Short mmCIF file of C-alpha atoms in Angstrom, two decimals:
data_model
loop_
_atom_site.label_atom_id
_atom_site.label_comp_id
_atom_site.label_asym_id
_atom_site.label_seq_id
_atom_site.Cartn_x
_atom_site.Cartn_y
_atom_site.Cartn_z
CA UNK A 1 -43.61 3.15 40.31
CA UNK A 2 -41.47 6.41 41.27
CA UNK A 3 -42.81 8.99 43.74
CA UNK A 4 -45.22 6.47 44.81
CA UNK A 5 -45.89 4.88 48.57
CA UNK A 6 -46.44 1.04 48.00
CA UNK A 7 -49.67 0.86 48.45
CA UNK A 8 -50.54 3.57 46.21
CA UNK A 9 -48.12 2.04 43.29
CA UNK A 10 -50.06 -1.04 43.84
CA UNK A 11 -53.38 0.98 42.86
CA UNK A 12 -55.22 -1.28 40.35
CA UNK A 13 -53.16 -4.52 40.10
CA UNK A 14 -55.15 -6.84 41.17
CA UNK A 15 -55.51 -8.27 44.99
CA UNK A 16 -55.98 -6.63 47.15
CA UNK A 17 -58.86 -4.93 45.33
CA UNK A 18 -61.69 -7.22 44.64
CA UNK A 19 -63.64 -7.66 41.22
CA UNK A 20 -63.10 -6.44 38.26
CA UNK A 21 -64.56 -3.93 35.53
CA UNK A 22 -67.01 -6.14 33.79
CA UNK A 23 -68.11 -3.13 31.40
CA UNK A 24 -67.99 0.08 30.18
CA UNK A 25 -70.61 1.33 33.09
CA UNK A 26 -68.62 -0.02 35.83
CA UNK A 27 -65.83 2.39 35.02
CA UNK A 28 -66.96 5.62 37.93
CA UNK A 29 -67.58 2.69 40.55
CA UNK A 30 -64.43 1.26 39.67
CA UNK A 31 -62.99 4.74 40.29
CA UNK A 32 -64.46 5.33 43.47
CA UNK A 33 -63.42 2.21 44.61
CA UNK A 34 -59.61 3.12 43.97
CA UNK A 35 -60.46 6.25 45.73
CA UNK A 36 -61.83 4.84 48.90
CA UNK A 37 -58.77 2.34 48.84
CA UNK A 38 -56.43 5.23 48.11
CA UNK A 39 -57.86 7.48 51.13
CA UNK A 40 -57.43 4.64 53.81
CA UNK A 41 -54.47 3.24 52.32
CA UNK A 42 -56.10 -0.40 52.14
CA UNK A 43 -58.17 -0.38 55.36
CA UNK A 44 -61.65 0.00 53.55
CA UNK A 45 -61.87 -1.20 50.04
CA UNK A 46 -65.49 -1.91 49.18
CA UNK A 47 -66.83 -4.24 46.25
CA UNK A 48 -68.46 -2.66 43.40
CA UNK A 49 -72.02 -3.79 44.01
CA UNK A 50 -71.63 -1.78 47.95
CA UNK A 51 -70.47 1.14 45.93
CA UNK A 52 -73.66 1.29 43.37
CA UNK A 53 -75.78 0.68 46.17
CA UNK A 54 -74.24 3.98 48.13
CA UNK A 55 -74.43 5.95 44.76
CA UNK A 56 -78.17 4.87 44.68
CA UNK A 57 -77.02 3.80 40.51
CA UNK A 58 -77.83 0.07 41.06
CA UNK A 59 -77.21 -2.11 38.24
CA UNK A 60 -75.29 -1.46 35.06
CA UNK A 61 -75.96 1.96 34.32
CA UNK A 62 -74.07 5.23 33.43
CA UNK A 63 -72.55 7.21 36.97
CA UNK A 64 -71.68 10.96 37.46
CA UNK A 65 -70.21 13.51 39.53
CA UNK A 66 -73.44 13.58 42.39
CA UNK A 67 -73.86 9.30 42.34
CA UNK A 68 -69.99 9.45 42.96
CA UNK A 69 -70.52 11.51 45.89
CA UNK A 70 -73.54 9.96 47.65
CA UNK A 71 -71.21 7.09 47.24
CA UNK A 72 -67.98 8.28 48.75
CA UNK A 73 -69.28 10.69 51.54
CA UNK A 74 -71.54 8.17 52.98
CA UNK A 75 -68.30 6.53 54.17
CA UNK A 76 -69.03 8.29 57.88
CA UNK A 77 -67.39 5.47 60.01
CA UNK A 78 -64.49 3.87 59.33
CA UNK A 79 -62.32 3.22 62.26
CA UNK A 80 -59.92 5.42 63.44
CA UNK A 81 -60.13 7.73 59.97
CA UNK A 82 -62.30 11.00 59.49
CA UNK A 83 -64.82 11.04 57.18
CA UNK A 84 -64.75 10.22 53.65
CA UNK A 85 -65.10 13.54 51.00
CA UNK A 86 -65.53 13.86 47.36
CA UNK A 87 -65.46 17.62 46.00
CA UNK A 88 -67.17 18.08 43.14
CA UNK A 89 -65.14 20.03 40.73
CA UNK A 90 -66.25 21.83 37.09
CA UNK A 91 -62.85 23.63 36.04
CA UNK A 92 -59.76 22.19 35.04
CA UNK A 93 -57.92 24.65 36.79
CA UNK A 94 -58.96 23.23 39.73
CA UNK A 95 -57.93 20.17 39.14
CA UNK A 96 -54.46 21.06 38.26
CA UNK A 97 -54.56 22.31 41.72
CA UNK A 98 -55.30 18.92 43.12
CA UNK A 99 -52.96 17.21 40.98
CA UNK A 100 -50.37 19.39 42.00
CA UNK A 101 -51.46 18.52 45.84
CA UNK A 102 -51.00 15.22 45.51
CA UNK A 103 -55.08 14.26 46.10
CA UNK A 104 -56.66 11.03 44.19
CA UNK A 105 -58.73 12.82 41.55
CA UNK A 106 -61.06 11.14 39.47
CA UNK A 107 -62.26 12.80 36.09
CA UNK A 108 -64.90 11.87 32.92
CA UNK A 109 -63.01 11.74 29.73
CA UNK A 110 -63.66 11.74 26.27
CA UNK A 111 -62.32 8.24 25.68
CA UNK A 112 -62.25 8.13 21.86
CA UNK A 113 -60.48 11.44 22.02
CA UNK A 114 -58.30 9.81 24.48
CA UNK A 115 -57.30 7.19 22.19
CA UNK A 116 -57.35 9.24 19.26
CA UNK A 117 -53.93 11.52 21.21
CA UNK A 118 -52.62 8.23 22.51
CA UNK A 119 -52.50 6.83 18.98
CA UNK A 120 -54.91 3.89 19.36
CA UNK A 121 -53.12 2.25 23.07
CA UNK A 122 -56.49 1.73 24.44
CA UNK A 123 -59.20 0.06 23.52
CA UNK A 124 -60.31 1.29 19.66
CA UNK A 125 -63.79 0.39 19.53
CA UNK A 126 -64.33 2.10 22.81
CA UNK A 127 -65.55 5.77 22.16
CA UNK A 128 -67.95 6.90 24.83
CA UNK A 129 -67.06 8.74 28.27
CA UNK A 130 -65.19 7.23 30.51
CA UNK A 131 -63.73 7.42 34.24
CA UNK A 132 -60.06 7.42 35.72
CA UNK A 133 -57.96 8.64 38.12
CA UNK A 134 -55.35 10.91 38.30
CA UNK A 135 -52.41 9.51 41.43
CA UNK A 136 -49.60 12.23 40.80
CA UNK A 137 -48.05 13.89 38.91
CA UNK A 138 -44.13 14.75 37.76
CA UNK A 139 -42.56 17.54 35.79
CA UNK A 140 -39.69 16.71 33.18
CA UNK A 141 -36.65 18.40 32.62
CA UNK A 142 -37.57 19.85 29.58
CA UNK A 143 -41.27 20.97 31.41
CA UNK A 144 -43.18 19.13 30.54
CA UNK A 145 -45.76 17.79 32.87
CA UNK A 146 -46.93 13.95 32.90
CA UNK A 147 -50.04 12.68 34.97
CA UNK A 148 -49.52 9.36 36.22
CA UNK A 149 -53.56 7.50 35.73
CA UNK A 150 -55.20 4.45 36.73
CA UNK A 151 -57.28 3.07 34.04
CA UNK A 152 -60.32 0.61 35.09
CA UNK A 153 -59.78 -0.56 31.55
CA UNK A 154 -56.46 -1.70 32.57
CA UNK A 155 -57.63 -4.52 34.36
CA UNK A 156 -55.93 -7.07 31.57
CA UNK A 157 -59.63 -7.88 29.37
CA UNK A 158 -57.73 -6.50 26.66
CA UNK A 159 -53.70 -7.17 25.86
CA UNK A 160 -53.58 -4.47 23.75
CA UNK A 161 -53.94 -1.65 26.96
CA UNK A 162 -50.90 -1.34 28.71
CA UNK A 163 -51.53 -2.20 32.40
CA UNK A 164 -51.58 -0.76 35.64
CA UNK A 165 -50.55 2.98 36.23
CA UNK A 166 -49.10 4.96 33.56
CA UNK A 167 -47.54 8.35 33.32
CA UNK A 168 -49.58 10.09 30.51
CA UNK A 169 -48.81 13.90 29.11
CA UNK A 170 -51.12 16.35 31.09
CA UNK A 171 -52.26 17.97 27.96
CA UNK A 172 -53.70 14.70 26.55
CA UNK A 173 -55.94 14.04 29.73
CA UNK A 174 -56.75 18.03 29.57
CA UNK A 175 -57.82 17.99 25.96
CA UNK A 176 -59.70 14.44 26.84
CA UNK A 177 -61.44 16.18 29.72
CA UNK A 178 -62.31 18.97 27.67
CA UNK A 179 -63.75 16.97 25.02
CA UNK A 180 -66.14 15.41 27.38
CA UNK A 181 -67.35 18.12 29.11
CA UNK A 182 -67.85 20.72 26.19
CA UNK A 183 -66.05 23.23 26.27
CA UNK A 184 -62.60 24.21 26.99
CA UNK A 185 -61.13 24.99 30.86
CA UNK A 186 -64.52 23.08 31.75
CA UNK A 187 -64.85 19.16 33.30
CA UNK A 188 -66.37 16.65 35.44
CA UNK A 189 -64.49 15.63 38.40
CA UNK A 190 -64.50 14.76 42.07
CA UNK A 191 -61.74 15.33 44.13
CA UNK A 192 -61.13 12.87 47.54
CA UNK A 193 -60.53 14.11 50.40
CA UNK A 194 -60.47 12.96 54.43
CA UNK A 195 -59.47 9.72 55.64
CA UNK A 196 -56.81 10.49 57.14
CA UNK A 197 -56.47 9.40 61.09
CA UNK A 198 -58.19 10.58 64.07
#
């Protein structure tokens, strides 16, 4: 995976993150869970049913921007590492920003749209909102930007999704983003931030 640490390529493949997405709803805990793993670069990587439980969304049930929070930020004391942070962002401006930065950013898309721009390399029947994050990103020669995502889809239910990270254009997951949110310039994402050592 280029311009990635090992650990971060690894996001998503398997050991050592536990479980897997058993449905559509576990998608934002999913995400948070690469997020928390992401942050302390393996040291804290909590199962999915810890996760709910922090969000206060137990069960399989639909997540947002605020459960995500309650779930990261209540990860106060992890040894050696500053608090946990997720910041709540509404503008896709500012995510470009983080992107850009090189922060774990997770975002709600517009997954039939999704599929729609990727020409069907997802999941077809699958048309509701969905979760993923965003690990980097990389410009081409000719300018054009790519996002490189991890997909809790991709967690090899279905052969037909290609697996593990995946540089995507920026202006699919923008249009995606937009699609879910309403409106255009507008989304639903949580940036993560802290972790890093004492």
């Amino acid at each position: 995976m280029p311009n990635l640490p090992k650990h971060q390529a690894q996001l998503g493949r398997g050991p050592p993150v536990p479980g897997r997405t058993r449905g559509s709803r576990d998608c934002g805990p999913r995400t948070w869970q690469m997020g928390v793993d992401y942050l302390t670069k393996g040291q804290k990587v909590p199962g999915i049913t810890e996760l709910r439980r922090r969000g206060n969304v137990p069960g399989p049930q639909p997540t947002n921007v605020q459960d995500a929070k309650l779930a990261v930020e209540s990860y106060q004391k992890i040894k050696g590492r500053k608090p946990l942070r997720y910041y709540i962002k509404s503008r896709i401006a500012d995510v470009k920003t983080a992107v850009a930065k090189g922060k774990f950013v997770q975002c709600a898309i517009d997954y039939g749209k999704f599929n729609d721009l990727m020409h069907r390399t997802g999941d077809p029947n699958f048309r509701g909102g969905h979760s993923i994050g965003i690990l980097g990103q990389k410009t081409l020669k000719s300018g054009r930007v790519r996002w490189l995502l991890w997909d809790p889809l991709d967690d090899n239910r279905r052969g037909e999704i290609p697996q593990g990270p995946r540089w995507v254009d920026r202006w699919k997951v923008i249009r995606s983003m937009e699609s879910f949110a309403g409106g255009k310039g507008r989304c639903y994402a949580g940036v993560f931030g802290g972790g890093q050592k004492r």
